[in-house]
CSV table of N, CA and C in Angstrom, one decimal:
chain,number,residue,atom,x,y,z
A,176,GLN,N,-10.3,7.1,-18.8
A,176,GLN,CA,-11.7,7.0,-18.5
A,176,GLN,C,-11.8,7.2,-17.0
A,177,ALA,N,-12.7,8.0,-16.6
A,177,ALA,CA,-12.9,8.3,-15.1
A,177,ALA,C,-14.1,7.4,-14.6
A,178,GLN,N,-13.9,7.0,-13.4
A,178,GLN,CA,-14.9,6.2,-12.7
A,178,GLN,C,-14.9,6.7,-11.3
A,179,ASN,N,-16.0,7.2,-10.8
A,179,ASN,CA,-16.1,7.7,-9.4
A,179,ASN,C,-15.1,8.8,-9.2
A,180,GLY,N,-14.8,9.6,-10.2
A,180,GLY,CA,-13.8,10.7,-10.0
A,180,GLY,C,-12.3,10.2,-10.1
A,181,ARG,N,-12.1,8.9,-10.3
A,181,ARG,CA,-10.8,8.4,-10.4
A,181,ARG,C,-10.5,7.8,-11.7
A,182,GLN,N,-9.3,7.9,-12.2
A,182,GLN,CA,-8.9,7.4,-13.5
A,182,GLN,C,-9.0,5.9,-13.5
A,183,ARG,N,-9.6,5.3,-14.5
A,183,ARG,CA,-9.7,3.8,-14.6
A,183,ARG,C,-8.4,3.3,-15.2
A,184,ARG,N,-7.7,2.3,-14.6
A,184,ARG,CA,-6.5,1.8,-15.1
A,184,ARG,C,-6.8,0.5,-15.9
A,185,ARG,N,-6.1,0.3,-17.0
A,185,ARG,CA,-6.2,-0.9,-17.7
A,185,ARG,C,-5.3,-2.0,-17.1
A,186,PRO,N,-5.6,-3.3,-17.2
A,186,PRO,CA,-4.7,-4.3,-16.5
A,186,PRO,C,-3.3,-4.2,-16.9
A,187,ASP,N,-3.0,-3.7,-18.2
A,187,ASP,CA,-1.6,-3.6,-18.6
A,187,ASP,C,-0.8,-2.4,-18.0
A,188,GLN,N,-1.5,-1.6,-17.2
A,188,GLN,CA,-0.9,-0.5,-16.5
A,188,GLN,C,-0.8,-0.8,-15.0
A,189,GLN,N,-0.5,-2.0,-14.6
A,189,GLN,CA,-0.5,-2.3,-13.2
A,189,GLN,C,0.8,-1.7,-12.6
A,190,CYS,N,0.6,-1.4,-11.3
A,190,CYS,CA,1.7,-0.8,-10.5
A,190,CYS,C,2.1,-1.6,-9.4
A,191,HIS,N,3.3,-1.4,-8.9
A,191,HIS,CA,3.8,-2.1,-7.7
A,191,HIS,C,3.6,-1.2,-6.5
A,192,GLY,N,3.4,-1.8,-5.4
A,192,GLY,CA,3.3,-1.0,-4.1
A,192,GLY,C,4.6,-0.8,-3.5
A,193,GLU,N,4.9,0.4,-3.0
A,193,GLU,CA,6.1,0.7,-2.3
A,193,GLU,C,5.6,1.3,-0.9
A,194,ALA,N,6.3,1.0,0.2
A,194,ALA,CA,5.8,1.5,1.4
A,194,ALA,C,6.8,2.0,2.3
A,195,PRO,N,7.1,3.3,2.4
A,195,PRO,CA,8.0,3.8,3.4
A,195,PRO,C,7.3,3.8,4.7
A,196,ASP,N,8.0,3.3,5.8
A,196,ASP,CA,7.3,3.3,7.1
A,196,ASP,C,7.4,4.6,7.8
A,197,GLU,N,8.3,5.5,7.4
A,197,GLU,CA,8.3,6.9,7.8
A,197,GLU,C,8.3,7.7,6.5
A,198,HIS,N,7.2,8.3,6.2
A,198,HIS,CA,7.0,8.9,4.9
A,198,HIS,C,7.3,10.4,4.8
A,199,ASP,N,7.6,10.7,3.5
A,199,ASP,CA,7.8,12.1,3.2
A,199,ASP,C,7.0,12.4,1.9
A,200,ALA,N,5.7,12.7,2.1
A,200,ALA,CA,4.8,12.9,1.0
A,200,ALA,C,5.3,14.0,0.0
A,201,GLN,N,6.0,15.0,0.6
A,201,GLN,CA,6.5,16.0,-0.3
A,201,GLN,C,7.5,15.5,-1.3
A,202,THR,N,8.4,14.6,-0.9
A,202,THR,CA,9.4,14.0,-1.7
A,202,THR,C,8.7,13.2,-2.8
A,203,VAL,N,7.7,12.4,-2.4
A,203,VAL,CA,7.0,11.5,-3.3
A,203,VAL,C,6.3,12.4,-4.3
A,204,SER,N,5.6,13.4,-3.8
A,204,SER,CA,4.9,14.3,-4.7
A,204,SER,C,5.8,15.0,-5.7
A,205,GLN,N,6.9,15.5,-5.3
A,205,GLN,CA,7.8,16.1,-6.2
A,205,GLN,C,8.3,15.1,-7.3
A,206,HIS,N,8.6,13.9,-6.9
A,206,HIS,CA,9.0,12.9,-7.9
A,206,HIS,C,7.9,12.6,-8.9
A,207,SER,N,6.7,12.5,-8.4
A,207,SER,CA,5.5,12.2,-9.2
A,207,SER,C,5.3,13.3,-10.3
A,208,HIS,N,5.4,14.5,-9.9
A,208,HIS,CA,5.2,15.6,-10.8
A,208,HIS,C,6.4,15.7,-11.8
A,209,ARG,N,7.6,15.3,-11.4
A,209,ARG,CA,8.7,15.4,-12.3
A,209,ARG,C,8.8,14.2,-13.3
A,210,ASP,N,8.5,13.0,-12.8
A,210,ASP,CA,8.7,11.8,-13.6
A,210,ASP,C,7.4,11.1,-13.9
A,211,GLY,N,6.3,11.4,-13.2
A,211,GLY,CA,5.0,10.7,-13.5
A,211,GLY,C,4.9,9.3,-13.1
A,212,GLY,N,5.8,8.7,-12.3
A,212,GLY,CA,5.8,7.3,-11.9
A,212,GLY,C,4.9,7.0,-10.8
A,213,VAL,N,4.5,8.0,-10.0
A,213,VAL,CA,3.7,7.7,-8.8
A,213,VAL,C,2.2,7.8,-9.2
A,214,LYS,N,1.5,6.7,-9.0
A,214,LYS,CA,0.1,6.6,-9.4
A,214,LYS,C,-0.9,6.8,-8.3
A,215,GLY,N,-0.4,6.6,-7.0
A,215,GLY,CA,-1.3,6.8,-5.9
A,215,GLY,C,-0.6,6.8,-4.6
A,216,LEU,N,-1.1,7.5,-3.6
A,216,LEU,CA,-0.5,7.6,-2.3
A,216,LEU,C,-1.6,7.3,-1.3
A,217,ALA,N,-1.4,6.4,-0.4
A,217,ALA,CA,-2.4,6.1,0.7
A,217,ALA,C,-1.7,6.2,2.0
A,218,HIS,N,-2.1,7.3,2.8
A,218,HIS,CA,-1.6,7.5,4.1
A,218,HIS,C,-2.4,6.5,5.0
A,219,ILE,N,-1.7,5.6,5.7
A,219,ILE,CA,-2.3,4.5,6.4
A,219,ILE,C,-2.6,5.0,7.9
A,220,THR,N,-3.8,5.4,8.1
A,220,THR,CA,-4.2,5.9,9.4
A,220,THR,C,-5.3,5.0,10.0
A,221,GLY,N,-6.2,5.5,10.8
A,221,GLY,CA,-7.4,4.8,11.2
A,221,GLY,C,-8.1,4.1,10.1
A,222,GLY,N,-8.4,2.9,10.2
A,222,GLY,CA,-9.0,2.1,9.1
A,222,GLY,C,-8.0,1.2,8.5
A,223,GLY,N,-6.7,1.3,8.9
A,223,GLY,CA,-5.7,0.4,8.6
A,223,GLY,C,-5.5,0.2,7.1
A,224,LEU,N,-4.9,-0.9,6.7
A,224,LEU,CA,-4.6,-1.2,5.3
A,224,LEU,C,-5.8,-1.4,4.4
A,225,THR,N,-6.8,-2.1,5.0
A,225,THR,CA,-7.9,-2.5,4.2
A,225,THR,C,-8.9,-1.4,3.9
A,226,GLU,N,-8.9,-0.3,4.6
A,226,GLU,CA,-9.8,0.8,4.4
A,226,GLU,C,-9.1,2.0,3.7
A,227,ASN,N,-7.8,2.1,3.9
A,227,ASN,CA,-7.2,3.3,3.4
A,227,ASN,C,-6.7,3.1,1.9
A,228,ILE,N,-6.1,2.0,1.6
A,228,ILE,CA,-5.6,1.7,0.3
A,228,ILE,C,-6.7,1.8,-0.8
A,229,PRO,N,-7.9,1.3,-0.6
A,229,PRO,CA,-8.9,1.4,-1.6
A,229,PRO,C,-9.3,2.8,-2.0
A,230,ARG,N,-9.0,3.7,-1.1
A,230,ARG,CA,-9.4,5.1,-1.4
A,230,ARG,C,-8.6,5.7,-2.6
A,231,VAL,N,-7.5,5.1,-2.9
A,231,VAL,CA,-6.7,5.6,-4.0
A,231,VAL,C,-6.7,4.7,-5.2
A,232,LEU,N,-7.6,3.7,-5.2
A,232,LEU,CA,-7.6,2.7,-6.3
A,232,LEU,C,-8.9,2.9,-7.1
A,233,PRO,N,-8.8,2.8,-8.4
A,233,PRO,CA,-10.0,2.7,-9.2
A,233,PRO,C,-10.7,1.4,-8.9
A,234,ASP,N,-12.0,1.3,-9.2
A,234,ASP,CA,-12.8,0.2,-8.9
A,234,ASP,C,-12.4,-1.1,-9.6
A,235,ASN,N,-11.7,-1.0,-10.8
A,235,ASN,CA,-11.3,-2.2,-11.5
A,235,ASN,C,-10.0,-2.9,-11.1
A,236,VAL,N,-9.3,-2.4,-10.1
A,236,VAL,CA,-8.1,-3.0,-9.6
A,236,VAL,C,-8.1,-3.2,-8.1
A,237,ALA,N,-7.2,-4.1,-7.7
A,237,ALA,CA,-7.0,-4.4,-6.3
A,237,ALA,C,-5.5,-4.4,-6.0
A,238,VAL,N,-5.1,-4.4,-4.8
A,238,VAL,CA,-3.7,-4.7,-4.5
A,238,VAL,C,-3.6,-6.0,-3.8
A,239,LYS,N,-2.5,-6.7,-4.2
A,239,LYS,CA,-2.2,-8.0,-3.5
A,239,LYS,C,-0.9,-7.8,-2.8
A,240,LEU,N,-1.0,-7.8,-1.4
A,240,LEU,CA,0.2,-7.6,-0.6
A,240,LEU,C,0.7,-8.9,0.0
A,241,ASP,N,1.9,-8.9,0.4
A,241,ASP,CA,2.5,-10.1,1.1
A,241,ASP,C,3.0,-9.6,2.5
A,242,ALA,N,2.4,-9.9,3.5
A,242,ALA,CA,2.7,-9.4,4.9
A,242,ALA,C,4.1,-9.9,5.3
A,243,ASN,N,4.7,-10.8,4.6
A,243,ASN,CA,6.1,-11.2,5.0
A,243,ASN,C,7.1,-10.2,4.4
A,244,LEU,N,6.7,-9.3,3.6
A,244,LEU,CA,7.7,-8.4,2.8
A,244,LEU,C,8.0,-7.1,3.5
A,245,TRP,N,7.4,-6.8,4.7
A,245,TRP,CA,7.8,-5.6,5.4
A,245,TRP,C,8.0,-5.9,6.9
A,246,LYS,N,8.8,-5.0,7.5
A,246,LYS,CA,9.1,-5.2,8.9
A,246,LYS,C,8.0,-4.6,9.7
A,247,LYS,N,7.6,-5.3,10.8
A,247,LYS,CA,6.6,-4.8,11.7
A,247,LYS,C,7.2,-4.6,13.1
A,248,ALA,N,6.8,-3.5,13.7
A,248,ALA,CA,7.3,-3.3,15.0
A,248,ALA,C,6.7,-4.2,16.0
A,249,GLY,N,7.4,-4.6,17.1
A,249,GLY,CA,6.9,-5.5,18.1
A,249,GLY,C,5.6,-5.1,18.7
A,250,ILE,N,5.3,-3.8,18.7
A,250,ILE,CA,4.0,-3.4,19.3
A,250,ILE,C,2.8,-4.0,18.7
A,251,PHE,N,2.9,-4.3,17.4
A,251,PHE,CA,1.8,-4.9,16.7
A,251,PHE,C,1.5,-6.3,17.1
A,252,GLY,N,2.6,-7.1,17.4
A,252,GLY,CA,2.4,-8.4,17.9
A,252,GLY,C,1.8,-8.4,19.3
A,253,TRP,N,2.2,-7.4,20.1
A,253,TRP,CA,1.7,-7.3,21.5
A,253,TRP,C,0.2,-6.9,21.4
A,254,LEU,N,-0.1,-5.9,20.5
A,254,LEU,CA,-1.5,-5.5,20.4
A,254,LEU,C,-2.4,-6.7,19.9
A,255,ALA,N,-1.9,-7.5,19.0
A,255,ALA,CA,-2.7,-8.6,18.5
A,255,ALA,C,-2.9,-9.6,19.6
A,256,LYS,N,-1.9,-9.9,20.4
A,256,LYS,CA,-2.0,-10.9,21.5
A,256,LYS,C,-2.9,-10.4,22.6
A,257,GLU,N,-2.5,-9.2,23.1
A,257,GLU,CA,-3.3,-8.6,24.3
A,257,GLU,C,-4.7,-8.3,23.9
A,258,GLY,N,-5.0,-7.9,22.7
A,258,GLY,CA,-6.3,-7.6,22.2
A,258,GLY,C,-7.1,-8.8,21.7
A,259,ASN,N,-6.4,-9.9,21.6
A,259,ASN,CA,-7.0,-11.1,21.1
A,259,ASN,C,-7.6,-10.9,19.7
A,260,MET,N,-6.7,-10.2,18.9
A,260,MET,CA,-7.1,-9.8,17.5
A,260,MET,C,-6.8,-10.8,16.4
A,261,THR,N,-7.6,-10.9,15.4
A,261,THR,CA,-7.3,-11.7,14.3
A,261,THR,C,-6.4,-10.9,13.3
A,262,ALA,N,-5.8,-11.6,12.3
A,262,ALA,CA,-5.1,-10.9,11.3
A,262,ALA,C,-6.0,-9.9,10.5
A,263,PRO,N,-7.2,-10.3,10.1
A,263,PRO,CA,-8.0,-9.3,9.4
A,263,PRO,C,-8.4,-8.1,10.3
A,264,ASP,N,-8.5,-8.3,11.6
A,264,ASP,CA,-8.8,-7.2,12.5
A,264,ASP,C,-7.6,-6.3,12.5
A,265,MET,N,-6.4,-6.8,12.6
A,265,MET,CA,-5.2,-6.0,12.6
A,265,MET,C,-5.1,-5.2,11.3
A,266,ALA,N,-5.3,-5.8,10.2
A,266,ALA,CA,-5.2,-5.1,8.9
A,266,ALA,C,-6.3,-4.0,8.7
A,267,ARG,N,-7.4,-4.2,9.4
A,267,ARG,CA,-8.5,-3.2,9.3
A,267,ARG,C,-8.4,-2.1,10.3
A,268,THR,N,-7.6,-2.3,11.4
A,268,THR,CA,-7.5,-1.4,12.4
A,268,THR,C,-6.2,-0.6,12.4
A,269,PHE,N,-5.1,-1.2,12.1
A,269,PHE,CA,-3.7,-0.6,12.3
A,269,PHE,C,-3.0,-0.5,11.0
A,270,ASN,N,-1.9,0.3,11.0
A,270,ASN,CA,-1.1,0.4,9.7
A,270,ASN,C,-0.2,-0.7,9.6
A,271,CYS,N,0.0,-1.5,10.7
A,271,CYS,CA,0.8,-2.7,10.7
A,271,CYS,C,2.3,-2.4,10.2
A,272,GLY,N,2.7,-1.2,10.5
A,272,GLY,CA,4.1,-0.9,10.2
A,272,GLY,C,4.3,-0.1,8.9
A,273,LEU,N,3.2,0.2,8.2
A,273,LEU,CA,3.3,1.0,6.9
A,273,LEU,C,2.6,2.3,7.1
A,274,GLY,N,3.4,3.4,7.1
A,274,GLY,CA,2.9,4.7,7.3
A,274,GLY,C,2.2,5.2,6.0
A,275,MET,N,2.8,4.8,4.9
A,275,MET,CA,2.2,5.3,3.6
A,275,MET,C,2.5,4.2,2.6
A,276,VAL,N,1.5,4.0,1.7
A,276,VAL,CA,1.7,3.0,0.6
A,276,VAL,C,1.7,3.9,-0.7
A,277,VAL,N,2.7,3.6,-1.5
A,277,VAL,CA,2.9,4.4,-2.7
A,277,VAL,C,2.8,3.4,-3.9
A,278,ILE,N,1.8,3.7,-4.7
A,278,ILE,CA,1.5,2.9,-5.9
A,278,ILE,C,2.3,3.5,-7.1
A,279,VAL,N,3.2,2.7,-7.7
A,279,VAL,CA,4.1,3.2,-8.7
A,279,VAL,C,4.0,2.4,-10.0
A,280,GLU,N,4.4,3.0,-11.1
A,280,GLU,CA,4.6,2.2,-12.3
A,280,GLU,C,5.8,1.3,-12.2
A,281,PRO,N,5.6,0.0,-12.6
A,281,PRO,CA,6.7,-1.0,-12.5
A,281,PRO,C,8.0,-0.5,-13.1
A,282,ALA,N,8.0,0.2,-14.2
A,282,ALA,CA,9.2,0.7,-14.9
A,282,ALA,C,9.9,1.7,-14.1
A,283,LYS,N,9.2,2.4,-13.2
A,283,LYS,CA,9.8,3.5,-12.4
A,283,LYS,C,10.0,3.2,-10.9
A,284,ALA,N,9.7,1.9,-10.5
A,284,ALA,CA,9.7,1.5,-9.1
A,284,ALA,C,11.1,1.7,-8.6
A,285,ALA,N,12.1,1.2,-9.3
A,285,ALA,CA,13.5,1.2,-8.7
A,285,ALA,C,14.0,2.6,-8.5
A,286,ALA,N,13.7,3.5,-9.5
A,286,ALA,CA,14.1,4.9,-9.4
A,286,ALA,C,13.4,5.6,-8.2
A,287,ILE,N,12.1,5.3,-8.0
A,287,ILE,CA,11.4,6.0,-6.9
A,287,ILE,C,11.9,5.4,-5.6
A,288,LYS,N,12.1,4.1,-5.5
A,288,LYS,CA,12.7,3.6,-4.3
A,288,LYS,C,14.0,4.2,-4.0
A,289,THR,N,14.9,4.3,-4.9
A,289,THR,CA,16.2,5.0,-4.7
A,289,THR,C,16.0,6.4,-4.2
A,290,LEU,N,15.1,7.1,-4.8
A,290,LEU,CA,14.9,8.5,-4.4
A,290,LEU,C,14.4,8.6,-3.0
A,291,LEU,N,13.4,7.8,-2.6
A,291,LEU,CA,12.9,7.8,-1.2
A,291,LEU,C,14.0,7.4,-0.2
A,292,GLU,N,14.8,6.4,-0.6
A,292,GLU,CA,15.9,5.9,0.3
A,292,GLU,C,16.9,7.0,0.4
A,293,SER,N,17.2,7.8,-0.6
A,293,SER,CA,18.2,8.9,-0.6
A,293,SER,C,17.7,10.0,0.4
A,294,GLU,N,16.4,10.0,0.6
A,294,GLU,CA,15.8,11.0,1.5
A,294,GLU,C,15.7,10.5,2.9
A,295,GLY,N,16.2,9.3,3.1
A,295,GLY,CA,16.2,8.7,4.5
A,295,GLY,C,15.0,7.8,4.8
A,296,GLU,N,14.2,7.5,3.8
A,296,GLU,CA,13.0,6.7,4.0
A,296,GLU,C,13.4,5.2,4.0
A,297,THR,N,12.6,4.4,4.8
A,297,THR,CA,12.8,3.0,4.7
A,297,THR,C,11.7,2.5,3.7
A,298,VAL,N,12.0,1.8,2.7
A,298,VAL,CA,11.1,1.4,1.6
A,298,VAL,C,11.1,-0.1,1.5
A,299,PHE,N,9.9,-0.7,1.4
A,299,PHE,CA,9.7,-2.1,1.1
A,299,PHE,C,8.8,-2.2,-0.1
A,300,THR,N,9.2,-3.2,-1.0
A,300,THR,CA,8.2,-3.6,-2.1
A,300,THR,C,7.3,-4.6,-1.4
A,301,ILE,N,6.0,-4.3,-1.4
A,301,ILE,CA,5.1,-5.1,-0.6
A,301,ILE,C,4.1,-5.8,-1.4
A,302,GLY,N,4.0,-5.6,-2.7
A,302,GLY,CA,3.0,-6.3,-3.5
A,302,GLY,C,2.8,-5.7,-4.9
A,303,ALA,N,1.7,-5.9,-5.4
A,303,ALA,CA,1.4,-5.5,-6.8
A,303,ALA,C,-0.1,-5.1,-6.9
A,304,VAL,N,-0.3,-4.3,-8.0
A,304,VAL,CA,-1.7,-4.0,-8.3
A,304,VAL,C,-2.2,-5.1,-9.3
A,305,ILE,N,-3.4,-5.6,-9.1
A,305,ILE,CA,-3.9,-6.7,-9.9
A,305,ILE,C,-5.3,-6.3,-10.4
A,306,SER,N,-5.8,-7.0,-11.4
A,306,SER,CA,-7.2,-6.8,-11.9
A,306,SER,C,-8.1,-7.2,-10.8
A,307,ARG,N,-9.3,-6.6,-10.7
A,307,ARG,CA,-10.3,-6.9,-9.7
A,307,ARG,C,-11.6,-7.3,-10.4
A,308,LYS,N,-12.2,-8.4,-10.0
A,308,LYS,CA,-13.4,-8.8,-10.5
A,308,LYS,C,-14.6,-8.5,-9.6
A,309,ASP,N,-15.6,-7.9,-10.3
A,309,ASP,CA,-16.9,-7.6,-9.6
A,309,ASP,C,-16.7,-6.9,-8.2
A,310,ASP,N,-17.2,-7.6,-7.2
A,310,ASP,CA,-17.1,-7.0,-5.8
A,310,ASP,C,-16.1,-7.6,-5.0
A,311,ALA,N,-15.0,-8.1,-5.6
A,311,ALA,CA,-13.9,-8.8,-4.8
A,311,ALA,C,-13.3,-7.7,-4.0
A,312,PRO,N,-12.6,-8.1,-2.9
A,312,PRO,CA,-11.9,-7.1,-2.0
A,312,PRO,C,-10.9,-6.3,-2.8
A,313,GLN,N,-10.6,-5.1,-2.4
A,313,GLN,CA,-9.6,-4.3,-3.1
A,313,GLN,C,-8.2,-4.5,-2.4
A,314,VAL,N,-8.2,-5.1,-1.3
A,314,VAL,CA,-6.9,-5.4,-0.6
A,314,VAL,C,-6.9,-6.9,-0.2
A,315,ILE,N,-5.9,-7.6,-0.8
A,315,ILE,CA,-5.7,-9.0,-0.5
A,315,ILE,C,-4.4,-9.1,0.1
A,316,ILE,N,-4.3,-9.7,1.3
A,316,ILE,CA,-3.1,-9.8,2.0
A,316,ILE,C,-2.7,-11.3,2.2
A,317,ASP,N,-1.6,-11.7,1.5
A,317,ASP,CA,-1.1,-13.1,1.7
A,317,ASP,C,-0.3,-13.1,2.9
A,318,ASN,N,-0.2,-14.3,3.5
A,318,ASN,CA,0.6,-14.5,4.8
A,318,ASN,C,0.2,-13.6,5.9
A,319,GLN,N,-1.1,-13.5,6.1
A,319,GLN,CA,-1.7,-12.6,7.1
A,319,GLN,C,-1.2,-12.9,8.5
A,320,ASP,N,-0.9,-14.1,8.8
A,320,ASP,CA,-0.4,-14.4,10.1
A,320,ASP,C,0.8,-13.6,10.5
A,321,ALA,N,1.6,-13.1,9.6
A,321,ALA,CA,2.7,-12.3,9.9
A,321,ALA,C,2.3,-11.0,10.5
A,322,LEU,N,1.0,-10.6,10.4
A,322,LEU,CA,0.5,-9.4,11.0
A,322,LEU,C,0.3,-9.6,12.5
A,323,LEU,N,0.4,-10.8,13.0
A,323,LEU,CA,0.1,-11.1,14.4
A,323,LEU,C,1.4,-11.2,15.2
A,324,SER,N,2.6,-11.1,14.6
A,324,SER,CA,3.8,-11.3,15.3
A,324,SER,C,4.7,-10.1,15.2
């Protein structure tokens, strides 16, 4: 079923998020076409995590990320401190160390991670896709204080 031009996922088709910090969209795309495990790609640019990830999500799902699960470069801690920024400001403004977020089927997550790592990418499992209720946010970040250091 399509909603706003995007396929609507059922809750039993939840995906895990994978995030290479240096991405190769061509490798991900080739794997997606070959095996069908990639369900969404979000290039994290201006608008940070909270504005870019929802662009690839149907309205009925959200992602729940854990900021302790990926490595952040020291520049982000410096930016937070010098700019007197809150964790939500950081998530809305910067990629916080994630160049691309890859939404994958749980059953194919390990194979896709192995493929990306074999291509030289650094990959972190950063969270999961969850059901979304009404107008709840589409990006939930646990342990947000980790975005400040």
